[in-house]
mmCIF file of C-alpha atoms in Angstrom:
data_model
loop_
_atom_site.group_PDB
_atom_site.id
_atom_site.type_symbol
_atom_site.label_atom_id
_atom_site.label_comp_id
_atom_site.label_asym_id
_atom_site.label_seq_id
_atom_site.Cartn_x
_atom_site.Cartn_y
_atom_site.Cartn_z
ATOM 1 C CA UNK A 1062 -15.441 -1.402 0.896
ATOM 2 C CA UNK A 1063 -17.744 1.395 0.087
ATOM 3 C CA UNK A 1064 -18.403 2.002 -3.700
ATOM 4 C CA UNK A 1065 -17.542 5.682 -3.533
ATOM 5 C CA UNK A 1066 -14.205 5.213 -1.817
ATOM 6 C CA UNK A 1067 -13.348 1.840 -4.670
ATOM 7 C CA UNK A 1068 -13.360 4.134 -7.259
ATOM 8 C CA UNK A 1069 -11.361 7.280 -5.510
ATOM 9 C CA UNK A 1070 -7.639 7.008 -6.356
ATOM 10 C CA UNK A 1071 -4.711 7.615 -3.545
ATOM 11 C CA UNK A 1072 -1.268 8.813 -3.208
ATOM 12 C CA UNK A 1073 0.455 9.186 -0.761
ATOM 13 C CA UNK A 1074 4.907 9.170 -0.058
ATOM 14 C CA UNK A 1075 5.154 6.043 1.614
ATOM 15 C CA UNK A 1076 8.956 6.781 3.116
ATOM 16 C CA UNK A 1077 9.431 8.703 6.395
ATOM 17 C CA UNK A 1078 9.971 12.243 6.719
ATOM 18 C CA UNK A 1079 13.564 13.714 5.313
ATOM 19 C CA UNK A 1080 16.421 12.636 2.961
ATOM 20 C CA UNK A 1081 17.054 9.557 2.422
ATOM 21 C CA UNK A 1082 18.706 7.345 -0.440
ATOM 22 C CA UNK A 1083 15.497 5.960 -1.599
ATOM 23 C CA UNK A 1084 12.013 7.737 -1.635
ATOM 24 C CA UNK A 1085 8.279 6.061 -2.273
ATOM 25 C CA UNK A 1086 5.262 7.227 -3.232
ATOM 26 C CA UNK A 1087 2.557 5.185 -3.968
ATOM 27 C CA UNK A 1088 -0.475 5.456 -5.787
ATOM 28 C CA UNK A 1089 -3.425 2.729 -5.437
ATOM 29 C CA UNK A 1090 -7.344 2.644 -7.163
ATOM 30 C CA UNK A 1091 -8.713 1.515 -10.172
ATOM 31 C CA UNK A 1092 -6.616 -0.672 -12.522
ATOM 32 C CA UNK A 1093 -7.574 1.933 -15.377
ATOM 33 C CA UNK A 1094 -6.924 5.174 -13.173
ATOM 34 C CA UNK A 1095 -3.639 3.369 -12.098
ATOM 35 C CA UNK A 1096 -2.518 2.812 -15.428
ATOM 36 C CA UNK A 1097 -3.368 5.987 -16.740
ATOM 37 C CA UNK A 1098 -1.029 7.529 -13.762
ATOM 38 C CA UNK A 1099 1.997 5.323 -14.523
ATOM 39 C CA UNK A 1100 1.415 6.123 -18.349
ATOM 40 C CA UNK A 1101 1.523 9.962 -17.252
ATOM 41 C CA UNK A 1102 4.253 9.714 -14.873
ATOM 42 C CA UNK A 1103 6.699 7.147 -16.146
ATOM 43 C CA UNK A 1104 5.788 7.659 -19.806
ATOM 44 C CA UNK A 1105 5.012 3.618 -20.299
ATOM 45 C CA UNK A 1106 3.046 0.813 -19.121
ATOM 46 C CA UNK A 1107 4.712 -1.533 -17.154
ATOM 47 C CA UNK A 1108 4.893 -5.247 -17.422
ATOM 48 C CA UNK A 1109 3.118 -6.266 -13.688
ATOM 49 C CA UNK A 1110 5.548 -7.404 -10.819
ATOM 50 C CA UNK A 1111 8.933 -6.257 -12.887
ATOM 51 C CA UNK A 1112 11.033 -3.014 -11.815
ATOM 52 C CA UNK A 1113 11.542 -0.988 -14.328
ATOM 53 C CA UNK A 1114 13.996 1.804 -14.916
ATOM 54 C CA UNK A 1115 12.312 5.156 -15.903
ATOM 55 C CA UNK A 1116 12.081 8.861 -16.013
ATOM 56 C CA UNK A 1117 9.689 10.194 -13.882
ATOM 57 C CA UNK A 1118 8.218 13.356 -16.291
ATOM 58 C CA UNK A 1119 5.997 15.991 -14.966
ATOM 59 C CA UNK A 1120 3.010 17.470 -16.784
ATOM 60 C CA UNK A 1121 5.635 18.922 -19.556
ATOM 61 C CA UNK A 1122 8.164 15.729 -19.949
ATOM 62 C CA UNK A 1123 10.459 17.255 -18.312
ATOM 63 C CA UNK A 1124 12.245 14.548 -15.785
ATOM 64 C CA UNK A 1125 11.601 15.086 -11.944
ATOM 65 C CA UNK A 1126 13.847 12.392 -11.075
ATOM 66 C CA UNK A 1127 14.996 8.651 -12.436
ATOM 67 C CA UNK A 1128 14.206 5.563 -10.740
ATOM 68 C CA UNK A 1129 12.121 2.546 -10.628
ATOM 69 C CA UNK A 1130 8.254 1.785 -11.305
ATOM 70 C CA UNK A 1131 6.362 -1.065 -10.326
ATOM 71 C CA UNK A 1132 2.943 -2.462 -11.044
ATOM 72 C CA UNK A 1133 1.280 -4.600 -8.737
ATOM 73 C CA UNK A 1134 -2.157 -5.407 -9.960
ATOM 74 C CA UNK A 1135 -5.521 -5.915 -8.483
ATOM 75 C CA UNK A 1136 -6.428 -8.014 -6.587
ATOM 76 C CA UNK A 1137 -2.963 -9.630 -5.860
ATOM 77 C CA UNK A 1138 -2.091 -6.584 -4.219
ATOM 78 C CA UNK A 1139 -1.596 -4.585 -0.337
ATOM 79 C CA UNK A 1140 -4.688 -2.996 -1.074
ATOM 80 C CA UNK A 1141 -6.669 -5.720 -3.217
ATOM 81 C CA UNK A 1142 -6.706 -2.747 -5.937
ATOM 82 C CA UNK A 1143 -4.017 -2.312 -8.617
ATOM 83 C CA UNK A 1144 -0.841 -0.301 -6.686
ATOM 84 C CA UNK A 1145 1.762 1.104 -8.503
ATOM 85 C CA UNK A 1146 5.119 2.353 -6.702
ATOM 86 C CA UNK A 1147 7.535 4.762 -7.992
ATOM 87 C CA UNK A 1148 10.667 4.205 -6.048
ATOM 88 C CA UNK A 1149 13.332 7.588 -6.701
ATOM 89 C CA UNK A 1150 15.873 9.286 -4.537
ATOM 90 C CA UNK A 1151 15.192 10.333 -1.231
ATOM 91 C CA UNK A 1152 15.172 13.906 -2.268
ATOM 92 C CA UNK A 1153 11.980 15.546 -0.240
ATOM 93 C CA UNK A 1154 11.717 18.162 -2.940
ATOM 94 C CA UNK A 1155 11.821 15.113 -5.779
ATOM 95 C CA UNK A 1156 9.155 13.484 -3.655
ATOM 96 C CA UNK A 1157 6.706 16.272 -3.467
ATOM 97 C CA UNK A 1158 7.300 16.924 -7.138
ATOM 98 C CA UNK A 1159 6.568 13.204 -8.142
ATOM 99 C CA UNK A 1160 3.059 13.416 -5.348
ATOM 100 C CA UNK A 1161 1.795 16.134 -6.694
ATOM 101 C CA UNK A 1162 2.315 14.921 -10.313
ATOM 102 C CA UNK A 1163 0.338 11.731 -9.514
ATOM 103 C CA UNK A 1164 -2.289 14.294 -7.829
ATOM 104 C CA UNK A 1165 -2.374 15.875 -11.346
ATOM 105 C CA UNK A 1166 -3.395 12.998 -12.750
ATOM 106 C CA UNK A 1167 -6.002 12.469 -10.971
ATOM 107 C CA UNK A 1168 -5.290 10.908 -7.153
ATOM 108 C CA UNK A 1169 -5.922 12.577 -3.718
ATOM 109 C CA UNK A 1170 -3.535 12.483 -0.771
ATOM 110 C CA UNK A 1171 -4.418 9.185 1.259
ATOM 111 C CA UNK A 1172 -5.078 9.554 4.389
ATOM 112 C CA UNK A 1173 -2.912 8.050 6.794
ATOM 113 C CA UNK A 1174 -3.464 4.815 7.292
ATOM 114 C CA UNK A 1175 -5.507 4.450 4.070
ATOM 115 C CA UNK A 1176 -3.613 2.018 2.365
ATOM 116 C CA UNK A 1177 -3.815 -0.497 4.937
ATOM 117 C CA UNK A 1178 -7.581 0.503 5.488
ATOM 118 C CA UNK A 1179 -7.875 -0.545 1.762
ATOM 119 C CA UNK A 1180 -6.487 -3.910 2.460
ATOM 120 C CA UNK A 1181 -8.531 -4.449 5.235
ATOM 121 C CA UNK A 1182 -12.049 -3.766 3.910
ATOM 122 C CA UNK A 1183 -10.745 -5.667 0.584
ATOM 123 C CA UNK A 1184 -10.240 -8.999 3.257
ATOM 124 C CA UNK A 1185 -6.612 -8.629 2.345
ATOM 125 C CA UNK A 1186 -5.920 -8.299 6.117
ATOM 126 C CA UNK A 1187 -7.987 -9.252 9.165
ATOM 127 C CA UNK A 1188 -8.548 -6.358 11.962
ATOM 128 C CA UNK A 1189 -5.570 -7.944 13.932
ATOM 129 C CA UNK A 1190 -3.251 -7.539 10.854
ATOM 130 C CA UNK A 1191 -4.037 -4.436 9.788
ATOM 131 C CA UNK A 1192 -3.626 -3.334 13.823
ATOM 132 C CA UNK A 1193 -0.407 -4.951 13.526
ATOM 133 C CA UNK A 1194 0.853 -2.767 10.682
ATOM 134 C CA UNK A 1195 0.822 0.292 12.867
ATOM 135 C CA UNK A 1196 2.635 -1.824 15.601
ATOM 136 C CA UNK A 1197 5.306 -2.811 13.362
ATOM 137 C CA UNK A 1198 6.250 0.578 12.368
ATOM 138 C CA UNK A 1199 6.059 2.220 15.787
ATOM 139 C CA UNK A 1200 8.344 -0.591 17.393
ATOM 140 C CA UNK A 1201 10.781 0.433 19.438
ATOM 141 C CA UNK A 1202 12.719 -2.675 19.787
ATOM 142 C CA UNK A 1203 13.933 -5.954 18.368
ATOM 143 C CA UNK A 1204 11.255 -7.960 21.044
ATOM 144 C CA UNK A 1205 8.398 -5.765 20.070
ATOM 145 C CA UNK A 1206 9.027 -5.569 15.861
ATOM 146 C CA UNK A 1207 9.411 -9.436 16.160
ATOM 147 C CA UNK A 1208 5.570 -9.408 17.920
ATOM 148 C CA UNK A 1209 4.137 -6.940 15.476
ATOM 149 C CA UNK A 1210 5.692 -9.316 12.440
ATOM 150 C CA UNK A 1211 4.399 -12.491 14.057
ATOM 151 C CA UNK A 1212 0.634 -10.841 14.177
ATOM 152 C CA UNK A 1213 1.186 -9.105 10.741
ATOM 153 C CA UNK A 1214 1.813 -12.704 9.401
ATOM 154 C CA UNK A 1215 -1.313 -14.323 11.077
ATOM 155 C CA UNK A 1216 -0.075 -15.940 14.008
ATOM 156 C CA UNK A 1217 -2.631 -14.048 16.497
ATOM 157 C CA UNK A 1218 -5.275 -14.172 14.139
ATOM 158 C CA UNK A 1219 -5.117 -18.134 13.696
ATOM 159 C CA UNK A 1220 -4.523 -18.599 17.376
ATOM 160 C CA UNK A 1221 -7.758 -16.600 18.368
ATOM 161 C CA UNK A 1222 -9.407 -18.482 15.456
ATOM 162 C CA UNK A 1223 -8.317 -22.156 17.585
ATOM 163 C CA UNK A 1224 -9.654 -20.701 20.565
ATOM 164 C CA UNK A 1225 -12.867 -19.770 19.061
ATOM 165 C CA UNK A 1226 -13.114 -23.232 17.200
ATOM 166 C CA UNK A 1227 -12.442 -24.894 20.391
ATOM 167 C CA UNK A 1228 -14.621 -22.653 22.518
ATOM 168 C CA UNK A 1229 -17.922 -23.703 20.155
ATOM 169 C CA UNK A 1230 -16.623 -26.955 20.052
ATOM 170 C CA UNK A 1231 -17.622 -27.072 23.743
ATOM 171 C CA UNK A 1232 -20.821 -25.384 23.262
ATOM 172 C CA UNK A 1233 -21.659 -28.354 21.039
ATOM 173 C CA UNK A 1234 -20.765 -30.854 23.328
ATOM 174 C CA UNK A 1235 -22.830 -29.509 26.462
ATOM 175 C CA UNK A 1236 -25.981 -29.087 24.192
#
């Protein structure tokens, strides 16, 4: 991954469009710059890999909503960097309010797809996996999601990887 974009922090809502009973935003970068956003937004560090139960406080204290915070740290992570997730109510306003509090604090909006771009260039995924994400969340149906989870868990990936080991196998043996 390029140096300048390891050090850049993201954000982004991770939850589609519209109301909904849950909401996600996400932040990922730096284990520091991570930590320093959590501390900011849910007032506490976080023990890694545990929900926790907080107030998410904007730049005053005052709460934008309540819900759960979790720390995933780097490298045992989507991205390979240290994520953190605040999980809320599905409230678009509540989202945009917790987003641009992380933005505050010093992330940019991710690009689209620049989560799983992370994970990629950190070897979390090969190219097939990370092509797979997109796949998975555009399926249409059961046949299709079932395809896109398969190749998201490796099973393309190890079955080129046979016919590439078998394939220079042969080269060997005609030599």
């Amino acid at each position: 991954m390029d140096s300048r974009q390891r050090v850049v922090t993201i954000a982004a809502i991770a939850t589609p469009p519209g109301r909904g009973g849950i909401g996600v935003v996400r932040v990922s970068g730096p284990g520091a710059r991570v930590a320093a956003i959590v501390a900011g937004v849910a007032g506490r560090e976080l023990a890694p890999r545990h929900a926790t139960h907080v107030t998410f406080r904007d730049a005053r204290g005052g709460p934008i909503d309540r819900g759960l915070a979790i720390l995933f740290p780097g490298p045992a992570s989507y991205t390979g960097e240290t994520v953190a997730e605040f999980h809320g109510h599905g409230s678009p306003a509540a989202m945009r309010l917790l987003l641009a509090r992380c933005v505050e604090l010093g992330a940019r909006l991710a690009e689209p797809g620049e989560f799983t771009k992370r994970a990629f260039l950190s070897g979390k995924l090969d190219l097939a996996q990370a092509e797979s994400v997109a796949d998975l969340i555009d399926a249409a149906s059961a046949t299709a999601a079932r395809a896109a989870a398969r190749s998201l868990a490796g099973e393309f990936s190890r079955e080129v990887r046979a016919i590439v080991d078998a394939v220079t196998d042969l080269r060997m043996v005609g030599e």
